[in-house]
Coordinates of C-alpha atoms in Angstrom, one line a residue:
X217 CA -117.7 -141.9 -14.0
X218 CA -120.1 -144.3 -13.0
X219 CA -120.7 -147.6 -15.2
X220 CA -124.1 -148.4 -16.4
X221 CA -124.8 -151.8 -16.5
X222 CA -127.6 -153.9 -18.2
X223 CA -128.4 -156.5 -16.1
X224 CA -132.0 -157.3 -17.7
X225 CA -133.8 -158.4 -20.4
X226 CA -137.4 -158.2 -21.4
X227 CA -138.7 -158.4 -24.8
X228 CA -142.2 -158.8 -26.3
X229 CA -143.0 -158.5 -30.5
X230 CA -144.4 -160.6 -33.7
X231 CA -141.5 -163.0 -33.4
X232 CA -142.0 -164.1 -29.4
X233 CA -143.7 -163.3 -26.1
X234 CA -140.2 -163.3 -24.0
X235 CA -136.4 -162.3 -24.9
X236 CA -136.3 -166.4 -25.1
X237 CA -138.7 -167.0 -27.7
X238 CA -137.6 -163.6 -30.2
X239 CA -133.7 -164.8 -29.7
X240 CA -135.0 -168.3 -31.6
X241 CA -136.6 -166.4 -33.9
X242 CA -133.8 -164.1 -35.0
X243 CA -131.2 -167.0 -35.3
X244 CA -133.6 -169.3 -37.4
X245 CA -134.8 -166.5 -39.4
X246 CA -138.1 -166.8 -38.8
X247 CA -140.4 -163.4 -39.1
X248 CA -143.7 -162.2 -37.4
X249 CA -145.0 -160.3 -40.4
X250 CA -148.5 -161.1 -41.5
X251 CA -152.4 -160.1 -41.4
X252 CA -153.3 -157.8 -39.1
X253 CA -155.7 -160.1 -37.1
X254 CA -156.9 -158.2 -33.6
X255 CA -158.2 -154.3 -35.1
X256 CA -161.0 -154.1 -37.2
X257 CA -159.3 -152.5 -40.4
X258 CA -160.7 -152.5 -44.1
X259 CA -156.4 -151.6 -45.0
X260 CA -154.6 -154.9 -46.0
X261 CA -151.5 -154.0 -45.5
X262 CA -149.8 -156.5 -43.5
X263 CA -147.9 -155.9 -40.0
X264 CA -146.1 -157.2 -37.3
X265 CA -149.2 -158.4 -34.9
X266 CA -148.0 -160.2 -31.1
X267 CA -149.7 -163.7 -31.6
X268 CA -152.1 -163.6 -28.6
X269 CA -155.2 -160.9 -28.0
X270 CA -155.8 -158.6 -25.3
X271 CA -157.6 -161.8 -23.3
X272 CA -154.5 -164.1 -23.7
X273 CA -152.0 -161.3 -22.8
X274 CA -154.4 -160.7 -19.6
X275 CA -154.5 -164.4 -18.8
X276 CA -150.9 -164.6 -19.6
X277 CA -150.0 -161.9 -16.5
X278 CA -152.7 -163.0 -14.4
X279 CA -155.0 -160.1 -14.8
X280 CA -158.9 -160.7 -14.5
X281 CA -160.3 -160.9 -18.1
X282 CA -163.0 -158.3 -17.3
X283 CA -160.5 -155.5 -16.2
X284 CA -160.1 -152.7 -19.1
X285 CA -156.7 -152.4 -20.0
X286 CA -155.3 -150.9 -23.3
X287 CA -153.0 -153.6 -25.5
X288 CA -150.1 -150.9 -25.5
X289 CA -149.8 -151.3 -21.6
X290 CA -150.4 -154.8 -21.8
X291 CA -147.6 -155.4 -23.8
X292 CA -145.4 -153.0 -21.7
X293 CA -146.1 -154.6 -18.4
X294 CA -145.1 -158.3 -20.0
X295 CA -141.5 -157.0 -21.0
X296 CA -141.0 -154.6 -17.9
X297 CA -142.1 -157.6 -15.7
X298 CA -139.4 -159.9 -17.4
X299 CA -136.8 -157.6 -17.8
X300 CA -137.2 -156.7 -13.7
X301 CA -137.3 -160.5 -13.3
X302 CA -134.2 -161.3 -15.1
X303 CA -132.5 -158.9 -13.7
X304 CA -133.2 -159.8 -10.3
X305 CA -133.2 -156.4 -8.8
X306 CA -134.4 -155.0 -5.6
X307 CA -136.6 -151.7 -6.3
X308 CA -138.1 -151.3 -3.2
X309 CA -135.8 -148.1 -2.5
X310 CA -136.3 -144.4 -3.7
X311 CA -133.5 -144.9 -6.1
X312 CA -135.5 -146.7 -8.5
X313 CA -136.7 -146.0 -11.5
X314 CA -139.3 -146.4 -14.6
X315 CA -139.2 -144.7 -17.9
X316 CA -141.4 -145.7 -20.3
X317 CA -142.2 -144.4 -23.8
X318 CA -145.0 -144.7 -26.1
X319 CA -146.7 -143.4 -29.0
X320 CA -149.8 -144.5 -29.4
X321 CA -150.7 -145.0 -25.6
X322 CA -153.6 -145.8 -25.1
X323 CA -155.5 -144.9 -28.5
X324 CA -156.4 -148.7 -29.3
X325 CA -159.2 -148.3 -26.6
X326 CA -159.9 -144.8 -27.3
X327 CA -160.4 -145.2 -30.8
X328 CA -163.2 -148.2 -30.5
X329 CA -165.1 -145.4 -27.8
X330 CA -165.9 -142.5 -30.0
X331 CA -168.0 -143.4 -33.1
X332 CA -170.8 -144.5 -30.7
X333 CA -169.9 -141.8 -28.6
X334 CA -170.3 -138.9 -31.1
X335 CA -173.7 -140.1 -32.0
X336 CA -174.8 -140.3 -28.4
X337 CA -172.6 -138.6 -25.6
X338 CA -174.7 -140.6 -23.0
X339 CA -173.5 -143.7 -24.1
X340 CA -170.5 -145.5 -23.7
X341 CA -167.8 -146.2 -20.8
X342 CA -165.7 -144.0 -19.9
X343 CA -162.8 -146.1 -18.3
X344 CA -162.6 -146.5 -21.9
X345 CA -160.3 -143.3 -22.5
X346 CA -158.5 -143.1 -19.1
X347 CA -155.8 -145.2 -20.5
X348 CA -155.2 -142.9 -23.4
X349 CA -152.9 -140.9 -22.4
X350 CA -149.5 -141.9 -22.7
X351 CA -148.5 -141.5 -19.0
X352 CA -151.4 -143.7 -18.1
X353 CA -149.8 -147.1 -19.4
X354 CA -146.4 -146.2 -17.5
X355 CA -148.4 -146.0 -14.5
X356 CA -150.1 -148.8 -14.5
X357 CA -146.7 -150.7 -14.8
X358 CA -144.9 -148.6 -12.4
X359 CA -148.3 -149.7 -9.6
X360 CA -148.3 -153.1 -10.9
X361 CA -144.3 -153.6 -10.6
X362 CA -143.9 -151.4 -7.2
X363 CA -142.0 -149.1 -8.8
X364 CA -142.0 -146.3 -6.0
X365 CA -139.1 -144.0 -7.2
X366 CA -138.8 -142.0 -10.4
X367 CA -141.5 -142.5 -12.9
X368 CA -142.3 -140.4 -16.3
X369 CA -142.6 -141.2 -19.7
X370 CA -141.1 -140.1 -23.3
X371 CA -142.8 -139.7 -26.3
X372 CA -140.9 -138.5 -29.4
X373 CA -141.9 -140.7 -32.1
X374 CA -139.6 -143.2 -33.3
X375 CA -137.0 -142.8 -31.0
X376 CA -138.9 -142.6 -28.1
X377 CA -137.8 -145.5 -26.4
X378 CA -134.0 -144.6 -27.7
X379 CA -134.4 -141.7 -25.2
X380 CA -136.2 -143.3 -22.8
X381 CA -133.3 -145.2 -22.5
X382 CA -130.8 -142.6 -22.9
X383 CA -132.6 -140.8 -20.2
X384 CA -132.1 -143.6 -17.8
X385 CA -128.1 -143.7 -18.5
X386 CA -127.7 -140.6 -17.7
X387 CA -129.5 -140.7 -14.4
X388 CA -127.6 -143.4 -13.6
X389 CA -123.9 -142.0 -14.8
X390 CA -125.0 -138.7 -12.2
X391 CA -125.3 -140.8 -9.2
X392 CA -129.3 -140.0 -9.6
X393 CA -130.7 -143.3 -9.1
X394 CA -129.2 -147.0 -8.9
X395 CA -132.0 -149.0 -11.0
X396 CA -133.6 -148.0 -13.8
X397 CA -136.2 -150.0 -15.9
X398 CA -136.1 -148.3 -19.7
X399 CA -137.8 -148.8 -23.0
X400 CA -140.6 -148.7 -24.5
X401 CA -143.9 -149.8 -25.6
X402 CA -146.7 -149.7 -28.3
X403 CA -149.9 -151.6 -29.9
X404 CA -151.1 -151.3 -33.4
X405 CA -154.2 -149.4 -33.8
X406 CA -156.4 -147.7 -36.7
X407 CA -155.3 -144.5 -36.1
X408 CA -151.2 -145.5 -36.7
X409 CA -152.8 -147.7 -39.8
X410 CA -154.4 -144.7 -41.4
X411 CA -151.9 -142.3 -40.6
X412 CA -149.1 -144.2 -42.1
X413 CA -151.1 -145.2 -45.1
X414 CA -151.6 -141.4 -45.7
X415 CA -148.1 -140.6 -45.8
X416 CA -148.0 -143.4 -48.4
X417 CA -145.3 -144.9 -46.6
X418 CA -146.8 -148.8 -46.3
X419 CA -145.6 -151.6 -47.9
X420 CA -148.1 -153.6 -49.6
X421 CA -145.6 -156.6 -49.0
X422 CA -143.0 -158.0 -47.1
X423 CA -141.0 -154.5 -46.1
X424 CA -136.9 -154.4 -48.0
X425 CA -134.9 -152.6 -45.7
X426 CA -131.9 -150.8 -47.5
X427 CA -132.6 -152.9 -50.4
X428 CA -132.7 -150.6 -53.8
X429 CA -136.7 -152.1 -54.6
X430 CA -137.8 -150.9 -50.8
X431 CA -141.2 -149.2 -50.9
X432 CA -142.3 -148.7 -47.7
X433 CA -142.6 -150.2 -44.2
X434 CA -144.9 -152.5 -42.8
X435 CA -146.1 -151.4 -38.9
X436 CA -145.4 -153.9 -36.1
X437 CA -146.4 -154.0 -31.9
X438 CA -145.0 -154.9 -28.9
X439 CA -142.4 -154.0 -26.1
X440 CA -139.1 -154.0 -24.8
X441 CA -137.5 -152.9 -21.8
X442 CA -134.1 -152.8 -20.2
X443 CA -132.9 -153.1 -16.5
X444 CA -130.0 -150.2 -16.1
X445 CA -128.1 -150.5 -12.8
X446 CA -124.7 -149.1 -11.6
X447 CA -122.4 -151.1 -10.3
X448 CA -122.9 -150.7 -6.1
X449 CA -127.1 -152.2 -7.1
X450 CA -126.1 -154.8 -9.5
X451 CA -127.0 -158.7 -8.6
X452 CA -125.5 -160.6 -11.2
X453 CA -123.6 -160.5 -14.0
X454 CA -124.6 -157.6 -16.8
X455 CA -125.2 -158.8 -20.3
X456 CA -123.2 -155.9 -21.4
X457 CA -122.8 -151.9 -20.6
X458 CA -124.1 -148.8 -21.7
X459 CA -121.3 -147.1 -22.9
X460 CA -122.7 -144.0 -24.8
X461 CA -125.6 -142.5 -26.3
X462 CA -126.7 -139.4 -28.3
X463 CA -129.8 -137.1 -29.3
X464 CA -130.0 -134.7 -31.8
X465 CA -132.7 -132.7 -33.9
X466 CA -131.9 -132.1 -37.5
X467 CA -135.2 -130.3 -38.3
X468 CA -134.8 -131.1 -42.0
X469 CA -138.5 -132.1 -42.6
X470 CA -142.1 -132.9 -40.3
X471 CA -141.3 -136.2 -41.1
X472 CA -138.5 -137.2 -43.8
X473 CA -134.7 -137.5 -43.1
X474 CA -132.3 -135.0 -44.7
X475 CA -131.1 -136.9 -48.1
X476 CA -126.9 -136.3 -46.7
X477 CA -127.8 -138.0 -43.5
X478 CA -127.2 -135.1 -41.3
X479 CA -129.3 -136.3 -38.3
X480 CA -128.0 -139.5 -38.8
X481 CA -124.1 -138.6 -38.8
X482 CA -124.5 -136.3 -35.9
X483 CA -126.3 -139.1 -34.1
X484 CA -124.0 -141.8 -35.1
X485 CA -120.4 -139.6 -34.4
X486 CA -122.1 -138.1 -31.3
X487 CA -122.8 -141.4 -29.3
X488 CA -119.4 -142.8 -30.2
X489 CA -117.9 -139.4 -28.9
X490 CA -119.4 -140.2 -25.9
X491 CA -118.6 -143.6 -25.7
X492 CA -114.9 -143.0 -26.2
X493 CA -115.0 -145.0 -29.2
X494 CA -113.5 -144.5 -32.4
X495 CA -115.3 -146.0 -36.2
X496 CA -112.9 -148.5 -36.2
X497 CA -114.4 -149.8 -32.9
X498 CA -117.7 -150.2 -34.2
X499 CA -118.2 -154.1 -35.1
X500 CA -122.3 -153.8 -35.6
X501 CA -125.1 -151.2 -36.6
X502 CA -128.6 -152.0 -35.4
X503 CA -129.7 -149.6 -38.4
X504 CA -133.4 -147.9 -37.9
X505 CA -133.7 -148.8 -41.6
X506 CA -137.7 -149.2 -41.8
X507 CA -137.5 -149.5 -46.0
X508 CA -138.8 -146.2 -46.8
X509 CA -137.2 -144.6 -49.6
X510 CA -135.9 -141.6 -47.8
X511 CA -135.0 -143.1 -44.3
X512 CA -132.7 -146.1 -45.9
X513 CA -130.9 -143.7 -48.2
X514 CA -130.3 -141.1 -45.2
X515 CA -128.8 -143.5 -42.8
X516 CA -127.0 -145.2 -45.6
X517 CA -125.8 -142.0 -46.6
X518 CA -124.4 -141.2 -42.8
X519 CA -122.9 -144.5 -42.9
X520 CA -120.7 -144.3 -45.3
X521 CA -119.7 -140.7 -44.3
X522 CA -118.5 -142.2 -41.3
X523 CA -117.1 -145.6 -42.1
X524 CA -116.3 -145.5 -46.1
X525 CA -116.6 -147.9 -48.1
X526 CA -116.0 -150.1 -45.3
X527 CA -118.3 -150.2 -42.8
X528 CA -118.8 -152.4 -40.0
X529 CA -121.3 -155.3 -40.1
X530 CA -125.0 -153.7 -40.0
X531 CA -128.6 -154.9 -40.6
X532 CA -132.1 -154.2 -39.8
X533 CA -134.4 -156.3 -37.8
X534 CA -137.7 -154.5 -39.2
X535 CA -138.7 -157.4 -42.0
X536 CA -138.5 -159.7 -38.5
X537 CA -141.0 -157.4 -36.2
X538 CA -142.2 -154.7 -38.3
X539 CA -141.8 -150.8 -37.6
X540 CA -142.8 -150.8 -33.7
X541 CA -143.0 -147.3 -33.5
X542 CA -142.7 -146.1 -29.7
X543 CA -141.5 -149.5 -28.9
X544 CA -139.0 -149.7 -31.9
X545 CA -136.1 -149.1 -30.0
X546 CA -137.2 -150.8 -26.7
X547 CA -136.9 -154.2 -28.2
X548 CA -134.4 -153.4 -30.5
X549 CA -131.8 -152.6 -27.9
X550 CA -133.1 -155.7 -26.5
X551 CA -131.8 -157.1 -29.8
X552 CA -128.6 -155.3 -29.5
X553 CA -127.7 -156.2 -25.9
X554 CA -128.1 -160.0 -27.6
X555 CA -125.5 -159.0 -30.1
X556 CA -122.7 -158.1 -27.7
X557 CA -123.7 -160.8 -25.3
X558 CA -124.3 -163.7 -27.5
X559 CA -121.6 -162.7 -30.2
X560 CA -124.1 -162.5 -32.7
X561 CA -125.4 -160.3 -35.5
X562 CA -128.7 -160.6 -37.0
X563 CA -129.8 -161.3 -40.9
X564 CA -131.6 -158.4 -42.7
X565 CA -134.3 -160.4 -44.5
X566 CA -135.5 -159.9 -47.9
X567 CA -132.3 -157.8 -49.2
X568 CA -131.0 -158.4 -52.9
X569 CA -129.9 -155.4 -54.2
X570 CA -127.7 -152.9 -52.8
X571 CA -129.1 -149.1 -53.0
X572 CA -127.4 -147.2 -55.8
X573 CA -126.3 -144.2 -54.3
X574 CA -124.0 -145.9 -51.3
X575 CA -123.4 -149.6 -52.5
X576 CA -123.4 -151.0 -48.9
X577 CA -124.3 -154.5 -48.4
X578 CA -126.0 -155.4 -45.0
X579 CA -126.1 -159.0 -43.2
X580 CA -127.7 -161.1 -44.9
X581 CA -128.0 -164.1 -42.1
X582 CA -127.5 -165.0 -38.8
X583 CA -123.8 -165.3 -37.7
X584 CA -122.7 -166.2 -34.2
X585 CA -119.6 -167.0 -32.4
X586 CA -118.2 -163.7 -33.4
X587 CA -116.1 -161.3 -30.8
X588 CA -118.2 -158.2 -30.7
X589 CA -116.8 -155.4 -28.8
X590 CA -119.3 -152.4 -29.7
X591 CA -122.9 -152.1 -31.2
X592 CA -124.3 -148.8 -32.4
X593 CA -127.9 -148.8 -32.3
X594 CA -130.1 -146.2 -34.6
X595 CA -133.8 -145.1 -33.6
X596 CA -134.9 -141.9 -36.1
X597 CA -138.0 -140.0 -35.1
X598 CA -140.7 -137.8 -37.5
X599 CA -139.4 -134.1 -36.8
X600 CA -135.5 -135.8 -37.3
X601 CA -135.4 -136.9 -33.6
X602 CA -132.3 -139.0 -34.1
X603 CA -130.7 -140.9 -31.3
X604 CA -128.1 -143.6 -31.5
X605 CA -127.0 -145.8 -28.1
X606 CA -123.7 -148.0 -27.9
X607 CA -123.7 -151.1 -26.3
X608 CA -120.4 -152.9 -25.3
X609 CA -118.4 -155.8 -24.1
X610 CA -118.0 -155.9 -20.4

């Protein structure tokens, strides 16, 4: 079976503009979370915001100021461009690749065109909404990269870029393509604001992942993108290798977890089937754990069904970046790849007290120098669209 290498790193969020400036940021504990400062919003919740605006993320890739771009392909392009970069891959052939994935796309534009719109359908421009759909941001990556082989894009929630990423492994482990650039992207906008508020899901504070006080989540932005090669393309020397990876559909609930973890467990046992990997193996869990009620008791839940009262080193990096959405798992298998490579697991801020129901204790700082052999990493989607990857030593 064909090895699936990642050879690239890209990585854009509240915490950094490159994979550079978010490793510094995990290790010193240092979070992104804060007023939302670039959307005109009369919520107060706070979120996860990348430091520069639209302007400085244009002058940043050398775009003209002038050209109309939506954030969430903005973002995208930045940690696609330095994840192709690092990577130093050739994908000039057909056996290229770029899978993107999204949620929002490109709503953050579409959003500021329609009130002035519905009172006057003669006024506004309308290059305004030809970003909004999602496919429209992966193109304009794919053009700007010269990406000339497989493009498409994924959009399943949460764990969009989970299968973006999972898609591109499997491409690559059938002798498909050769290079694949996966992950995902997405910016904060109203609509995600409001919607999120009306689930009552928002944390008025800092966000407690797996913490028994958790009350919600607190929305972030950004991007994070992968370079996937097999072996015959690779250039250098892979941070780590895909190893496995899993999908599954519980269908408990629109948009809550099943309270016995099912999606989870399936998820979780799935990907390590497929890795070849037993529990025991596992040294890390990148947990989706956003601090919602339901979510951090359901994968809690899963966890100890599969490890005991035991379980391997876990934490989650959403108190750092916020909930990211369709980017969520882009940069946090960014963050994952890191672990494996750099021997290091993440701190899960703001935790200090264990959830009742499952006792389980995550990280509570930054530890390096450790020998990490296998990371699971969790991305759980509204409609239970679970999927889990494993990342491992080369």
């Amino acid at each position: 079976m064909t090895e699936i290498l990642v050879t690239g790193l890209g990585a854009v969020s509240a915490i950094g503009t490159d994979v550079r400036e978010n490793l510094a940021s995990l290790r010193e504990s240092r979070h992104g979370i804060g007023h939302v400062m670039h959307i005109r919003t009369s919520l107060g919740y706070p979120a996860g915001e990348v430091k520069p605006d639209n302007t400085g993320l244009k002058s940043m890739l050398g775009l003209p100021v002038t050209k109309t771009v939506s954030r969430t392909a903005l973002l995208g392009l930045m940690a696609a461009a330095e994840a192709l970069k690092d990577s130093s891959a050739d994908i000039s052939g057909s056996r290229t690749g770029l899978i993107a994935a999204t949620s929002a796309g490109g709503m953050d534009l579409t959003e500021d065109f329609y009130p002035g719109f519905m009172k006057d359908s003669s006024s506004g421009r309308l290059r305004d909404v030809a970003m909004h759909d999602c496919g429209a941001s992966t193109d304009f990556i794919a053009d700007k990269l010269g990406v000339k082989g497989f493009v498409t894009t994924i959009s399943t929630a949460c764990s969009s870029a989970g299968n973006a990423v999972m898609l591109g492994g499997r491409l690559i482990r059938q002798g498909l393509l050769d290079t694949v650039i996966v992950g995902g992207m997405d910016a904060l906008c109203r609509f995600t604001l409001n919607g999120f508020n009306s689930l009552m899901i928002l944390d008025s504070g800092h966000c407690r992942p797996m913490d028994a006080s958790r009350s919600g989540l607190n929305l972030g932005e950004g991007a994070g993108f992968l370079v996937l090669q097999s072996e015959r393309a690779a250039k250098k020397s892979p941070y780590c290798r895909l190893t496995g990876f899993s999908n599954v559909n519980e269908a408990f609930h629109q948009t809550g977890s099943s309270p016995d973890g099912d999606g989870a467990y399936m998820s979780m046992t799935a990907a390590m089937r497929d890795a070849g990997i037993s529990p025991e193996e596992v040294d890390y869990i990148n947990v989706h754990g956003t601090g919602t009620p339901q979510n951090d008791l359901s994968e809690s839940m899963a966890i100890k069904r599969i490890f005991g009262d035991r379980p391997p080193m876990f934490s989650s990096v959403k108190p750092f970046i916020g909930h990211t959405l369709g980017a969520s798992e882009g940069i946090e298998a960014v963050y994952s790849v890191l672990s494996v490579s750099e021997g290091a697991v993440w701190p899960n801020l703001n935790f200090s007290e264990p959830i009742p129901e499952t006792g389980l204790v995550p990280e509570l700082s930054c530890r390096t120098g450790l020998e990490i052999r296998n990371v699971l990493s969790n991305s759980f989607g509204f409609g239970g669209n679970d999927s889990t990857l494993v990342f491992s030593r080369c």
